[in-house]
Coordinates of C-alpha atoms in Angstrom, one line a residue:
M1 CA 76.8 237.3 -51.7
A2 CA 80.2 239.0 -51.1
R3 CA 83.3 237.3 -52.4
W4 CA 87.0 238.3 -52.6
Y5 CA 88.3 239.5 -56.0
A6 CA 91.9 240.4 -57.1
V7 CA 92.5 244.1 -58.0
H8 CA 95.3 244.7 -60.5
T9 CA 97.3 247.9 -59.5
K10 CA 99.8 250.1 -61.2
P11 CA 103.5 249.3 -60.5
R12 CA 104.3 250.1 -56.8
Q13 CA 100.9 251.7 -56.3
E14 CA 99.4 249.0 -54.1
Q15 CA 99.2 251.2 -51.0
T16 CA 97.8 254.2 -52.9
A17 CA 95.1 252.0 -54.5
L18 CA 94.3 250.5 -51.1
T19 CA 93.9 253.9 -49.5
H20 CA 91.6 255.3 -52.3
L21 CA 89.5 252.1 -52.5
E22 CA 88.9 252.1 -48.7
R23 CA 87.9 255.8 -48.9
Q24 CA 85.2 254.8 -51.4
G25 CA 83.9 252.2 -48.9
F26 CA 85.3 249.0 -50.4
T27 CA 86.6 246.4 -48.0
C28 CA 90.2 245.6 -49.1
Y29 CA 93.2 243.6 -47.9
L30 CA 96.8 244.1 -48.9
P31 CA 99.2 241.4 -47.6
L32 CA 102.6 242.7 -46.9
I33 CA 106.0 241.2 -46.4
R34 CA 109.0 242.6 -44.5
E35 CA 112.3 242.4 -46.3
R36 CA 115.8 243.8 -45.8
R37 CA 116.9 246.1 -48.6
Q38 CA 119.9 248.3 -49.3
V39 CA 118.7 251.9 -49.1
R40 CA 121.4 254.6 -49.5
R41 CA 124.2 252.2 -48.5
Q42 CA 122.3 251.1 -45.4
T43 CA 120.4 247.9 -44.8
Q44 CA 116.8 248.6 -43.7
W45 CA 113.7 246.7 -43.1
V46 CA 111.0 247.7 -45.6
S47 CA 107.4 246.6 -46.2
S48 CA 106.2 245.7 -49.7
A49 CA 103.3 243.9 -51.3
F50 CA 103.4 240.2 -50.9
F51 CA 101.8 240.0 -54.4
P52 CA 103.4 242.9 -56.3
R53 CA 100.7 244.8 -58.3
Y54 CA 97.8 243.1 -56.6
L55 CA 95.5 243.6 -53.7
F56 CA 92.1 242.0 -52.7
A57 CA 88.7 243.5 -52.5
R58 CA 85.5 242.0 -50.9
L59 CA 82.7 242.7 -53.3
D60 CA 79.0 241.8 -53.7
L61 CA 78.6 242.1 -57.5
A62 CA 74.8 241.9 -57.3
R63 CA 74.6 244.9 -55.0
Q64 CA 77.8 247.0 -55.5
N65 CA 78.7 249.1 -58.4
T66 CA 82.3 248.2 -59.3
A67 CA 82.7 250.8 -62.1
P68 CA 84.5 253.3 -59.8
I69 CA 87.3 250.7 -59.1
R70 CA 88.6 251.2 -62.7
S71 CA 89.1 254.9 -62.2
T72 CA 90.6 254.7 -58.7
Q73 CA 94.0 256.2 -58.4
G74 CA 96.6 253.4 -58.5
V75 CA 94.2 250.8 -60.0
V76 CA 94.3 249.2 -63.4
G77 CA 91.1 247.2 -62.9
L78 CA 89.7 244.0 -61.5
V79 CA 91.3 240.7 -62.7
R80 CA 88.8 239.2 -65.1
F81 CA 88.3 236.0 -67.0
G82 CA 86.5 237.1 -70.1
L83 CA 84.0 239.8 -69.2
E84 CA 83.4 238.6 -65.6
P85 CA 85.6 239.5 -62.6
A86 CA 87.4 236.4 -61.4
A87 CA 86.4 235.4 -57.8
L88 CA 89.1 234.0 -55.5
P89 CA 88.6 230.5 -54.1
D90 CA 86.5 230.5 -50.9
G91 CA 88.7 230.9 -47.8
F92 CA 91.8 232.0 -49.7
V93 CA 92.1 235.5 -48.1
D94 CA 91.1 234.1 -44.7
R95 CA 94.0 231.6 -44.8
L96 CA 96.3 234.3 -46.1
R97 CA 95.4 236.6 -43.2
L98 CA 96.0 233.7 -40.8
E99 CA 99.4 233.0 -42.4
C100 CA 100.5 236.6 -42.4
G101 CA 99.6 237.3 -38.8
E102 CA 98.9 240.6 -37.1
G103 CA 99.0 243.7 -39.3
G104 CA 99.3 241.7 -42.5
M105 CA 103.0 241.3 -42.1
T106 CA 104.7 237.9 -42.7
R107 CA 107.5 237.0 -40.5
V108 CA 110.8 236.9 -42.4
V109 CA 113.6 234.8 -41.1
E110 CA 116.9 236.6 -41.4
W111 CA 119.9 234.5 -42.4
Q112 CA 123.5 235.6 -42.7
T113 CA 125.6 235.2 -45.9
G114 CA 127.4 231.9 -45.7
Q115 CA 125.1 230.3 -43.2
A116 CA 124.4 226.6 -43.6
L117 CA 120.8 225.7 -44.4
E118 CA 118.9 222.5 -45.1
V119 CA 116.2 222.2 -47.8
T120 CA 113.0 220.9 -46.2
A121 CA 110.6 220.9 -49.2
G122 CA 110.7 220.5 -53.0
P123 CA 112.9 218.4 -55.3
F124 CA 116.1 219.2 -53.2
T125 CA 114.6 218.0 -49.9
G126 CA 117.3 216.8 -47.5
L127 CA 120.2 218.6 -49.3
R128 CA 122.5 221.1 -47.7
A129 CA 122.8 224.7 -49.0
V130 CA 124.6 227.9 -48.1
F131 CA 122.7 231.2 -47.9
A132 CA 123.9 233.7 -50.6
A133 CA 121.3 236.5 -50.8
R134 CA 117.6 237.4 -50.9
D135 CA 115.9 238.2 -54.2
G136 CA 113.2 240.4 -52.6
E137 CA 110.1 238.4 -52.9
A138 CA 110.3 235.8 -50.1
R139 CA 112.8 233.8 -52.2
V140 CA 116.4 233.3 -51.4
I141 CA 119.4 232.5 -53.5
V142 CA 121.4 229.6 -52.1
L143 CA 124.6 227.8 -53.2
M144 CA 124.3 224.0 -53.5
D145 CA 126.8 221.3 -54.6
L146 CA 125.0 219.7 -57.6
L147 CA 126.5 217.6 -60.4
G148 CA 130.0 218.1 -59.0
A149 CA 129.9 221.9 -59.0
T150 CA 128.5 224.7 -56.9
Q151 CA 125.3 226.0 -58.3
R152 CA 123.2 229.1 -57.5
V153 CA 119.6 228.0 -56.8
T154 CA 116.6 230.2 -56.0
L155 CA 114.1 228.7 -53.5
H156 CA 111.2 230.0 -51.4
E157 CA 112.3 230.8 -47.8
R158 CA 109.7 228.4 -46.5
Q159 CA 111.6 225.5 -48.2
L160 CA 114.6 226.1 -45.9
Q161 CA 115.6 225.9 -42.3
R162 CA 118.9 226.3 -40.5
A163 CA 121.1 223.2 -40.7
G164 CA 120.9 221.0 -37.7
T165 CA 117.5 222.3 -36.4

């Protein structure tokens, strides 16, 4: 029975590994995230791996030879617990595909520096924050008044919404 497994890749080689694994006939999935980055003094939208250094492959260990995966360009190997490849929980990749939408791209909300936000999940639920910056992996740095001083706090973007919405 085929299940999804995590493939560990070399740094910034997820796309290369995906291309070469698919050429060998493996079914793979690489979730991507869009983010704004400074490139040569210009802000641009770029796509990068949602899970840096990992992608997912659907494998039937009883029928498929997985030895070629280790020697594929861009791949370090399968994630293992002991000697056995570690299977992902059933439905994990399906839920991830649903969450990411068409083309494997997550929708990223763009906030402006200084914009008022409200925390909607986690230990700071209900508190106000001010957007400061993105840290590049679906997390944002916000400024919050805590313990009588302004503190820099890193939160996942899903924990935030525009204030007053």
